Every structure is written in structure tokens, then in C-alpha cells.
Amino acid sequence: MKQQVKNIIFDLGGVLVGLDKHRCISAFEQIGAKAVAEYVRDHRTADLFYDIEVGQMTTADFCKEVRTMAGCNASDEEIVWAWNQLLTGIPQMKKKRLLALKPSYRLFLLSNTNEMHWKKCVTDDFTDAHMTERSYFEQIFLSYKMNIAKPNRQIFERVLNAAGIQATETLFIDDSLTNCQSAAQLGIQVFHETTGNDWLNKQEWDEDNLFG
């Protein structure tokens, strides 16, 4: 029998923030970085962008690497703009849902992300009407600041320890099945998000409606 959920850990991309790979591809093509656009199109982003997700590469170094790979003269600003086109924003209904959950659950964010994407989210999605990202989450855990990424089980262990929460009382919502499986190995309850909106329709998290 699953224990009652007291804590919810949210993923960012694909759960809260919408993703549009085709828009990102088009943007890289627009700035003359066709080789990078093809890299994104072929689902090889894990190879190219892993270093920035775990904080091993700065934004400036990333932009330099893109220019080298693509053989283009795009500016840092243009490259950051193109990469950020992957993100389509957080719908208001999701932010309202987070605020509605706060009185009943401790909410956390755990994301494989990079400095560029996070800055865009903070500026465009979380900063509104005297609200900030801290208005929605008790603690925020970002791969590029932690120097580790999902699905490495150590990242989940670090989150549990830092937050002072029990795995069996915690729900993890992520659009990656691999990430969910890794969290589940630690006893964390998981909800594999497949549409980006499934979690919005859950009225409560208990053993009768939770995906395990």
C-alpha cells in the first residue's frame, strides 16, 4: 500500500514548461547554425547539451562550441535566443494549480536544465505580479547548479536529504520514463507525465489514482 503523498517534486520541461523542438530547429537554421539544427532534429541533444546541463560548460563556451560546430558567425545573443526557442512558456493554469496545491503539499522543483533556459523561465514565466519562482516551490534543484543530472539516482538522494523528506511520502512527476524508474528505485512514488497536462486533472494524490 502506498503511503499518503506529502511532498511533490515537479520536473520543469514537458511537465510545466512547454517544449517545441521544431521551433528550436527553425531558430538555429535562421541564424545559420544548420549543423546544430540537424543535431537537435536527430535527438542528439543529450550529447551536445549535456555539459551545460551539469554545469561543466559556461554559456559563453556553449556559444563558441555552436559556432565551431556550425561554422557560422552567429553572436552569443543569437545563439542563446535560438536555444531558448525550445521553451514555449508555462500556461497560467499550471501556475494556478501549483498555488492551489501549496496548502496541502510541500512542492519542489527538480530539473535537468541549463543557465540559459532557467534564466528565461525565471524572467518570462515565474516573475509576474509580485510573484517569483520561490512563490511556487519551497526549494528548487537545478542540474547545472548541482553538477549532476537525472536519471542518476544520486540526484534524487541529494534532493531528499536537502529537503528533509521521506521517499515513500514523496511524489515525483516527470515526462521521462527513465527518470521515473530511477526515482522509483529509491521508493519515491512516481507519475509519468505523457501529455504535459495529465497531472492537472488529478484532484488528489492517493493509492487509488496514482501511477506507481
Backbone as JSON, one array per atom type, in Angstrom:
{
  "sequence": "MKQQVKNIIFDLGGVLVGLDKHRCISAFEQIGAKAVAEYVRDHRTADLFYDIEVGQMTTADFCKEVRTMAGCNASDEEIVWAWNQLLTGIPQMKKKRLLALKPSYRLFLLSNTNEMHWKKCVTDDFTDAHMTERSYFEQIFLSYKMNIAKPNRQIFERVLNAAGIQATETLFIDDSLTNCQSAAQLGIQVFHETTGNDWLNKQEWDEDNLFG",
  "N": [[0.84, -1.2, 0.0], [0.61, 2.17, -0.91], [2.04, 5.01, 0.69], [0.57, 8.0, 2.06], [0.76, 10.89, 0.06], [2.88, 13.55, 0.74], [4.67, 15.3, -0.22], [5.59, 16.86, -3.29], [7.54, 16.56, -6.11], [8.34, 18.35, -8.88], [9.11, 18.06, -12.34], [10.5, 20.23, -14.84], [10.67, 21.0, -17.82], [8.36, 19.87, -20.2], [6.56, 19.09, -18.3], [5.84, 21.34, -16.72], [6.8, 23.57, -18.26], [6.21, 24.15, -21.67], [7.48, 22.46, -24.58], [9.03, 22.91, -27.73], [10.44, 21.47, -30.17], [10.67, 21.76, -32.94], [10.42, 24.49, -33.38], [12.76, 25.35, -32.2], [14.66, 24.15, -33.86], [14.13, 25.51, -36.27], [14.88, 28.07, -35.49], [17.67, 27.84, -35.05], [18.45, 27.26, -37.65], [17.77, 29.66, -38.81], [19.68, 31.43, -37.83], [21.88, 30.56, -39.09], [23.05, 28.25, -38.16], [22.94, 25.51, -39.15], [23.98, 22.91, -38.84], [23.77, 22.47, -36.11], [21.05, 22.63, -35.84], [20.31, 20.3, -37.19], [21.39, 18.48, -35.44], [19.74, 18.78, -33.21], [17.35, 18.0, -34.4], [17.81, 15.31, -34.88], [17.61, 14.2, -32.41], [19.88, 14.3, -30.8], [20.51, 15.87, -28.7], [21.29, 15.25, -26.12], [23.98, 14.61, -26.24], [25.23, 16.96, -27.22], [24.38, 19.0, -25.49], [24.71, 18.15, -22.89], [26.88, 18.89, -21.23], [26.35, 21.57, -20.53], [24.12, 21.19, -19.05], [24.97, 19.99, -16.73], [26.59, 21.82, -15.64], [29.23, 21.97, -16.55], [30.06, 23.48, -18.61], [30.21, 26.82, -19.62], [27.87, 29.43, -20.54], [29.04, 31.1, -22.45], [31.07, 29.44, -23.46], [29.49, 27.44, -24.54], [28.22, 28.81, -26.62], [30.41, 29.37, -28.21], [31.12, 26.77, -28.92], [28.9, 26.05, -30.45], [29.19, 27.81, -32.64], [31.57, 26.8, -33.68], [30.87, 24.15, -34.36], [28.83, 24.62, -36.24], [30.02, 26.28, -38.04], [29.48, 28.99, -38.3], [28.83, 32.57, -37.91], [27.27, 33.52, -35.86], [26.13, 35.58, -33.19], [26.63, 35.54, -29.59], [24.25, 36.28, -28.37], [22.35, 35.71, -30.35], [22.58, 32.94, -30.54], [21.84, 32.1, -27.96], [19.22, 33.03, -28.01], [18.17, 31.36, -30.06], [18.44, 28.79, -28.92], [16.79, 29.08, -26.73], [14.34, 29.08, -27.92], [13.27, 26.63, -27.76], [11.66, 26.51, -25.57], [8.31, 27.08, -24.67], [6.92, 28.34, -22.71], [5.1, 28.63, -19.54], [1.84, 27.75, -18.99], [-0.8, 29.77, -17.61], [-2.73, 28.34, -16.21], [-1.36, 26.21, -15.13], [0.36, 27.4, -13.31], [-1.49, 28.43, -11.55], [-2.55, 26.06, -10.6], [-0.37, 24.99, -9.22], [-0.17, 26.83, -7.11], [-2.57, 26.28, -5.9], [-2.1, 23.76, -4.91], [-0.21, 24.14, -2.94], [-1.1, 24.64, -0.19], [-1.62, 22.08, 0.72], [0.47, 20.37, 0.13], [4.06, 19.95, 0.21], [5.99, 21.55, -2.09], [8.37, 21.01, -4.66], [10.97, 21.66, -7.07], [12.68, 19.92, -9.57], [14.98, 19.87, -11.99], [16.52, 18.95, -15.08], [18.39, 21.16, -16.49], [19.7, 24.21, -17.95], [21.73, 27.19, -17.61], [20.84, 29.16, -19.45], [18.19, 28.43, -20.23], [16.97, 28.36, -17.71], [17.18, 31.02, -16.8], [15.55, 32.26, -18.68], [13.06, 31.12, -18.05], [12.68, 32.07, -15.43], [12.53, 34.83, -15.88], [10.48, 35.13, -17.87], [8.35, 33.43, -17.14], [8.0, 32.96, -14.35], [8.18, 35.37, -13.02], [5.94, 37.58, -12.14], [3.42, 39.85, -11.36], [4.33, 40.49, -8.68], [5.18, 37.98, -8.01], [7.51, 35.27, -7.76], [9.81, 32.63, -8.74], [10.15, 31.39, -6.33], [7.76, 31.66, -5.14], [6.26, 29.55, -5.81], [7.58, 27.16, -5.24], [9.07, 25.37, -2.55], [11.75, 24.61, -2.42], [14.28, 24.67, -4.95], [15.83, 22.68, -7.33], [18.42, 22.41, -9.53], [19.99, 20.94, -12.3], [22.31, 22.01, -13.52], [23.41, 23.54, -11.55], [23.8, 21.72, -9.55], [25.6, 20.0, -10.61], [25.04, 17.48, -11.58], [22.82, 15.14, -13.13], [19.45, 13.98, -13.78], [18.93, 10.69, -15.09], [20.45, 9.88, -12.87], [20.61, 8.32, -9.81], [21.66, 9.49, -7.59], [21.06, 12.18, -7.65], [18.43, 12.31, -6.87], [18.64, 11.32, -4.29], [20.11, 13.36, -3.11], [18.29, 15.46, -3.27], [16.2, 14.54, -1.61], [17.56, 14.43, 0.84], [18.39, 17.11, 1.19], [15.96, 18.42, 1.29], [14.83, 17.22, 3.44], [12.92, 15.17, 3.44], [10.83, 12.19, 3.21], [11.24, 9.4, 1.06], [9.09, 7.62, 0.51], [6.89, 9.14, 1.04], [6.77, 10.92, -0.92], [6.03, 12.3, -4.09], [7.01, 12.12, -7.45], [6.96, 13.85, -10.43], [7.41, 13.5, -13.8], [8.3, 13.75, -17.28], [9.88, 11.9, -18.41], [10.26, 8.5, -18.71], [12.44, 6.97, -17.95], [13.64, 8.58, -15.99], [11.63, 8.51, -14.08], [11.63, 5.81, -13.42], [14.12, 5.56, -12.22], [13.82, 7.17, -9.94], [11.81, 5.73, -8.66], [13.15, 3.48, -7.81], [14.23, 4.24, -5.45], [12.15, 4.26, -3.79], [10.46, 6.34, -4.11], [7.31, 7.65, -4.98], [5.86, 7.74, -8.2], [4.79, 9.63, -11.08], [4.29, 9.3, -14.34], [4.37, 11.66, -16.69], [2.68, 12.19, -19.68], [1.44, 13.85, -21.52], [1.82, 16.41, -20.75], [-0.17, 17.66, -19.44], [-1.61, 15.89, -17.89], [-1.26, 15.69, -15.11], [-2.59, 17.89, -14.18], [-5.24, 17.25, -14.01], [-5.59, 15.68, -11.81], [-7.21, 15.36, -8.8], [-6.54, 14.65, -6.24], [-3.76, 13.04, -4.67], [-3.42, 9.8, -4.24], [-3.49, 6.3, -3.29], [-5.36, 5.26, -5.01], [-5.45, 6.64, -7.4], [-2.93, 7.11, -8.29], [-0.14, 6.76, -10.41], [2.02, 4.08, -10.27]],
  "CA": [[0.0, 0.0, 0.0], [1.37, 3.4, -0.99], [1.8, 5.96, 1.76], [-0.02, 9.26, 1.65], [1.71, 11.84, -0.51], [3.02, 14.8, 1.47], [5.59, 16.16, -0.96], [5.56, 16.65, -4.74], [8.69, 17.08, -6.85], [7.98, 18.56, -10.27], [10.05, 18.32, -13.42], [10.19, 21.52, -15.48], [10.34, 20.85, -19.23], [7.45, 18.78, -20.54], [5.57, 18.99, -17.23], [5.38, 22.71, -16.51], [7.13, 24.36, -19.44], [6.0, 23.5, -22.96], [8.67, 22.32, -25.41], [8.76, 22.88, -29.18], [11.71, 21.17, -30.82], [10.67, 22.27, -34.31], [10.68, 25.93, -33.31], [14.18, 25.47, -31.89], [15.37, 23.8, -35.1], [13.95, 26.63, -37.19], [15.65, 29.21, -35.0], [19.08, 27.59, -35.33], [18.61, 27.42, -39.1], [17.63, 31.08, -39.1], [20.93, 32.14, -37.51], [22.96, 29.96, -39.87], [23.64, 27.1, -37.46], [22.21, 24.36, -39.66], [24.51, 21.67, -38.27], [23.21, 22.33, -34.77], [19.64, 22.34, -36.06], [20.22, 18.88, -37.52], [21.7, 17.77, -34.21], [18.5, 18.8, -32.43], [16.35, 17.23, -35.15], [18.14, 13.89, -34.77], [17.51, 13.8, -31.0], [21.21, 14.13, -30.23], [20.73, 16.97, -27.76], [21.95, 14.77, -24.9], [25.42, 14.66, -26.46], [25.7, 18.33, -27.39], [23.99, 19.91, -24.41], [24.88, 17.56, -21.56], [27.85, 19.64, -20.42], [25.75, 22.77, -19.94], [23.11, 20.75, -18.07], [25.62, 19.61, -15.47], [27.44, 22.92, -15.21], [30.62, 21.79, -16.94], [30.32, 24.4, -19.7], [29.54, 28.1, -19.44], [27.08, 29.88, -21.68], [29.98, 31.61, -23.46], [31.72, 28.29, -24.09], [28.46, 26.78, -25.33], [28.03, 29.59, -27.84], [31.62, 29.15, -29.01], [31.03, 25.41, -29.46], [27.88, 26.08, -31.51], [29.8, 28.44, -33.81], [32.56, 25.87, -34.25], [30.15, 23.04, -34.97], [28.02, 25.06, -37.38], [30.8, 27.09, -38.96], [28.73, 30.23, -38.53], [29.3, 33.73, -37.16], [26.18, 34.0, -35.01], [26.55, 36.16, -31.92], [26.18, 34.82, -28.4], [22.84, 36.62, -28.15], [21.55, 34.98, -31.33], [22.61, 31.52, -30.19], [21.0, 31.94, -26.77], [17.84, 33.2, -28.48], [17.77, 30.16, -30.8], [18.32, 27.68, -27.98], [15.63, 29.33, -25.88], [13.1, 28.87, -28.67], [12.74, 25.31, -27.39], [10.69, 26.7, -24.5], [7.11, 27.81, -25.08], [6.33, 29.0, -21.56], [4.25, 27.92, -18.58], [0.47, 28.27, -19.02], [-1.3, 30.31, -16.34], [-3.5, 27.33, -15.48], [-0.42, 25.38, -14.38], [0.82, 28.17, -12.16], [-2.61, 28.49, -10.61], [-2.66, 24.73, -9.99], [0.71, 24.89, -8.24], [-0.56, 27.62, -5.94], [-3.68, 25.58, -5.24], [-1.56, 22.58, -4.23], [0.71, 24.52, -1.87], [-1.58, 24.48, 1.18], [-1.75, 20.67, 1.09], [1.7, 19.62, -0.15], [5.33, 20.66, 0.07], [6.3, 21.49, -3.52], [9.77, 21.19, -5.03], [11.27, 21.58, -8.5], [13.94, 19.25, -9.91], [15.05, 19.95, -13.45], [17.73, 18.91, -15.89], [18.3, 22.39, -17.27], [20.93, 24.97, -18.08], [21.61, 28.58, -17.2], [20.06, 29.93, -20.42], [16.77, 28.09, -20.11], [16.45, 28.74, -16.4], [17.03, 32.47, -16.77], [14.36, 32.6, -19.47], [11.88, 30.73, -17.28], [12.53, 32.99, -14.31], [12.13, 36.14, -16.4], [9.24, 35.11, -18.66], [7.27, 32.58, -16.64], [7.8, 32.96, -12.91], [8.17, 36.73, -12.49], [4.67, 38.17, -12.57], [2.54, 40.38, -10.3], [4.97, 40.33, -7.37], [5.47, 36.56, -7.8], [8.79, 34.78, -8.27], [9.85, 31.17, -8.74], [10.06, 30.95, -4.94], [6.35, 31.72, -4.73], [5.63, 28.28, -6.17], [8.31, 26.0, -4.74], [9.81, 25.53, -1.3], [13.15, 24.55, -2.82], [14.48, 24.44, -6.38], [17.05, 21.91, -7.58], [18.74, 22.51, -10.95], [21.13, 20.08, -12.62], [23.55, 22.74, -13.84], [23.96, 24.04, -10.29], [24.14, 20.56, -8.73], [26.63, 19.26, -11.34], [24.56, 16.1, -11.75], [21.53, 15.17, -13.83], [18.59, 12.79, -13.84], [18.32, 9.8, -14.09], [21.38, 9.45, -11.81], [19.84, 8.21, -8.57], [22.25, 10.35, -6.57], [20.42, 13.49, -7.64], [17.22, 12.15, -6.07], [19.08, 11.19, -2.9], [20.51, 14.69, -2.65], [17.07, 16.25, -3.09], [15.53, 14.04, -0.4], [18.34, 14.83, 2.01], [18.38, 18.57, 1.33], [14.61, 18.85, 1.64], [14.44, 16.57, 4.68], [11.65, 14.47, 3.19], [10.9, 10.75, 3.05], [10.96, 8.95, -0.3], [7.78, 6.98, 0.4], [5.85, 10.17, 1.18], [7.07, 11.9, -1.96], [5.62, 12.02, -5.46], [7.86, 12.73, -8.47], [6.25, 13.96, -11.71], [8.4, 13.73, -14.85], [7.86, 13.24, -18.58], [10.82, 10.85, -18.82], [10.03, 7.23, -18.03], [13.72, 6.57, -17.35], [13.79, 9.34, -14.75], [10.64, 7.99, -13.13], [12.08, 4.49, -12.97], [15.25, 5.77, -11.31], [13.27, 7.67, -8.67], [11.03, 4.66, -8.04], [14.07, 2.54, -7.17], [14.5, 4.74, -4.1], [10.91, 4.23, -3.03], [9.66, 7.53, -4.42], [6.14, 7.41, -5.81], [6.1, 8.45, -9.46], [3.73, 9.85, -12.05], [4.91, 9.55, -15.65], [3.56, 12.61, -17.45], [2.8, 11.88, -21.11], [0.87, 14.9, -22.38], [2.13, 17.72, -20.19], [-1.34, 18.18, -18.72], [-2.29, 14.84, -17.12], [-1.21, 15.95, -13.67], [-3.53, 18.95, -13.86], [-6.57, 16.69, -13.8], [-5.63, 14.93, -10.57], [-7.79, 16.13, -7.71], [-5.75, 14.32, -5.06], [-2.77, 12.0, -4.96], [-3.51, 8.71, -3.28], [-3.21, 4.99, -3.88], [-6.37, 4.89, -5.98], [-5.3, 7.29, -8.7], [-1.52, 7.39, -8.54], [0.6, 5.82, -11.23], [3.16, 3.63, -9.49]],
  "C": [[0.88, 1.25, 0.0], [1.03, 4.31, 0.19], [1.21, 7.25, 1.2], [1.05, 10.21, 1.15], [1.7, 13.14, 0.3], [3.85, 15.82, 0.7], [5.49, 15.85, -2.45], [6.77, 17.34, -5.36], [8.31, 17.16, -8.32], [9.21, 18.65, -11.16], [9.64, 19.65, -14.04], [9.74, 21.34, -16.93], [9.46, 19.65, -19.5], [6.39, 18.52, -19.49], [4.97, 20.36, -16.95], [5.58, 23.55, -17.76], [6.88, 23.55, -20.71], [7.29, 23.49, -23.76], [8.28, 22.22, -26.87], [10.09, 22.71, -29.91], [11.79, 21.77, -32.22], [10.93, 23.78, -34.35], [12.15, 26.2, -33.04], [15.03, 25.18, -33.13], [15.32, 24.95, -36.09], [14.79, 27.83, -36.79], [17.14, 29.04, -35.27], [19.36, 27.72, -36.83], [18.6, 28.89, -39.48], [18.92, 31.85, -38.82], [22.13, 31.51, -38.2], [23.64, 28.78, -39.23], [22.91, 25.82, -37.87], [22.68, 23.05, -39.05], [23.95, 21.41, -36.88], [21.72, 22.01, -34.87], [19.43, 20.87, -36.37], [20.5, 18.02, -36.29], [20.46, 17.67, -33.33], [17.45, 17.92, -33.09], [16.56, 15.73, -34.97], [18.16, 13.38, -33.33], [18.87, 13.57, -30.36], [21.54, 15.23, -29.23], [21.47, 16.52, -26.51], [23.47, 14.85, -25.03], [25.93, 16.1, -26.48], [25.48, 19.19, -26.15], [24.18, 19.34, -23.0], [25.8, 18.4, -20.67], [27.24, 20.9, -19.81], [24.69, 22.39, -18.91], [23.72, 20.37, -16.73], [26.65, 20.64, -15.04], [28.9, 22.79, -15.55], [31.02, 22.7, -18.09], [29.54, 25.69, -19.45], [28.72, 28.44, -20.68], [27.99, 30.37, -22.81], [30.67, 30.47, -24.19], [30.74, 27.53, -24.98], [28.29, 27.5, -26.66], [29.23, 29.41, -28.78], [31.58, 27.78, -29.66], [30.02, 25.33, -30.59], [28.47, 26.69, -32.78], [30.8, 27.52, -34.48], [31.87, 24.73, -34.98], [29.44, 23.44, -36.25], [28.82, 25.83, -38.41], [30.1, 28.39, -39.3], [29.3, 31.35, -37.66], [28.22, 34.32, -36.26], [26.73, 34.52, -33.68], [26.07, 35.3, -30.76], [24.69, 35.05, -28.18], [21.93, 35.84, -29.1], [21.48, 33.49, -30.99], [21.74, 31.25, -28.96], [19.53, 32.06, -27.15], [17.34, 31.93, -29.16], [17.54, 28.98, -29.86], [17.09, 27.84, -27.1], [14.3, 29.17, -26.6], [12.51, 27.49, -28.41], [11.61, 25.46, -26.38], [9.51, 27.54, -24.97], [6.37, 28.45, -23.91], [5.48, 28.1, -20.69], [2.85, 28.52, -18.62], [0.02, 28.74, -17.63], [-2.03, 29.24, -15.52], [-2.58, 26.42, -14.65], [0.1, 26.11, -13.15], [-0.27, 28.28, -11.1], [-2.77, 27.16, -9.88], [-1.57, 24.53, -8.94], [0.35, 25.63, -6.96], [-1.69, 26.96, -5.17], [-3.2, 24.36, -4.46], [-0.73, 22.93, -2.99], [0.17, 24.34, -0.45], [-1.6, 23.02, 1.67], [-0.46, 19.86, 0.93], [2.92, 20.54, -0.1], [5.77, 20.47, -1.38], [7.77, 21.82, -3.78], [9.9, 21.09, -6.55], [12.61, 20.91, -8.68], [14.02, 19.16, -11.42], [16.45, 19.73, -13.99], [17.65, 20.13, -16.8], [19.65, 23.07, -17.3], [20.67, 26.43, -17.75], [20.72, 29.39, -18.13], [18.57, 29.68, -20.28], [16.2, 28.54, -18.77], [16.24, 30.25, -16.3], [15.79, 32.91, -17.55], [13.09, 32.28, -18.7], [11.62, 31.71, -16.13], [11.98, 34.33, -14.79], [10.74, 36.12, -17.03], [8.07, 34.41, -17.98], [6.98, 32.72, -15.14], [7.72, 34.36, -12.29], [6.94, 37.45, -13.0], [3.87, 38.61, -11.35], [3.08, 40.08, -8.9], [5.25, 38.86, -7.03], [6.87, 36.26, -8.35], [8.74, 33.26, -8.28], [9.72, 30.62, -7.32], [8.64, 31.02, -4.4], [5.66, 30.38, -4.95], [6.28, 27.08, -5.5], [9.07, 26.33, -3.46], [11.31, 25.53, -1.56], [13.22, 24.19, -4.3], [15.83, 23.78, -6.59], [17.29, 21.86, -9.09], [20.03, 21.75, -11.26], [22.41, 20.87, -12.84], [24.19, 23.36, -12.6], [24.42, 22.89, -9.38], [25.26, 19.73, -9.34], [26.31, 17.77, -11.45], [23.18, 16.17, -12.37], [20.75, 13.88, -13.64], [18.97, 12.01, -15.09], [19.27, 9.28, -13.01], [20.66, 9.45, -10.47], [20.39, 9.11, -7.47], [21.59, 11.72, -6.52], [19.13, 13.44, -6.81], [17.56, 12.04, -4.58], [19.45, 12.55, -2.32], [19.3, 15.58, -2.41], [16.35, 15.84, -1.81], [16.24, 14.52, 0.86], [18.27, 16.34, 2.26], [17.01, 19.08, 1.78], [14.15, 18.27, 2.97], [13.11, 15.85, 4.56], [11.89, 12.98, 2.98], [10.5, 10.34, 1.63], [9.54, 8.42, -0.45], [6.62, 7.95, 0.53], [5.94, 11.22, 0.08], [6.63, 11.41, -3.33], [6.53, 12.79, -6.41], [7.12, 12.7, -9.8], [7.25, 14.35, -12.79], [7.89, 13.15, -16.16], [8.8, 12.18, -19.13], [10.57, 9.58, -18.02], [11.29, 6.76, -17.32], [13.95, 7.29, -16.03], [12.85, 8.83, -13.68], [11.09, 6.65, -12.56], [13.23, 4.61, -11.98], [14.76, 6.24, -9.94], [12.53, 6.57, -7.92], [11.92, 3.65, -7.33], [14.43, 2.96, -5.75], [13.25, 4.74, -3.23], [10.03, 5.45, -3.22], [8.48, 7.12, -5.28], [6.28, 8.27, -7.07], [4.84, 8.57, -10.3], [4.4, 10.2, -13.36], [3.97, 10.41, -16.47], [3.77, 12.38, -18.95], [2.27, 12.96, -22.03], [1.26, 16.3, -21.93], [1.01, 18.28, -19.33], [-2.04, 17.15, -17.84], [-2.35, 15.16, -15.64], [-2.2, 17.03, -13.24], [-4.9, 18.41, -13.48], [-6.69, 15.87, -12.53], [-6.15, 15.8, -9.44], [-7.07, 15.86, -6.39], [-4.83, 13.16, -5.42], [-2.87, 10.94, -3.88], [-3.35, 7.39, -4.02], [-4.22, 4.59, -4.95], [-6.15, 5.51, -7.36], [-3.86, 7.6, -9.07], [-0.9, 6.31, -9.43], [1.83, 5.4, -10.46], [4.2, 2.96, -10.35]]
}
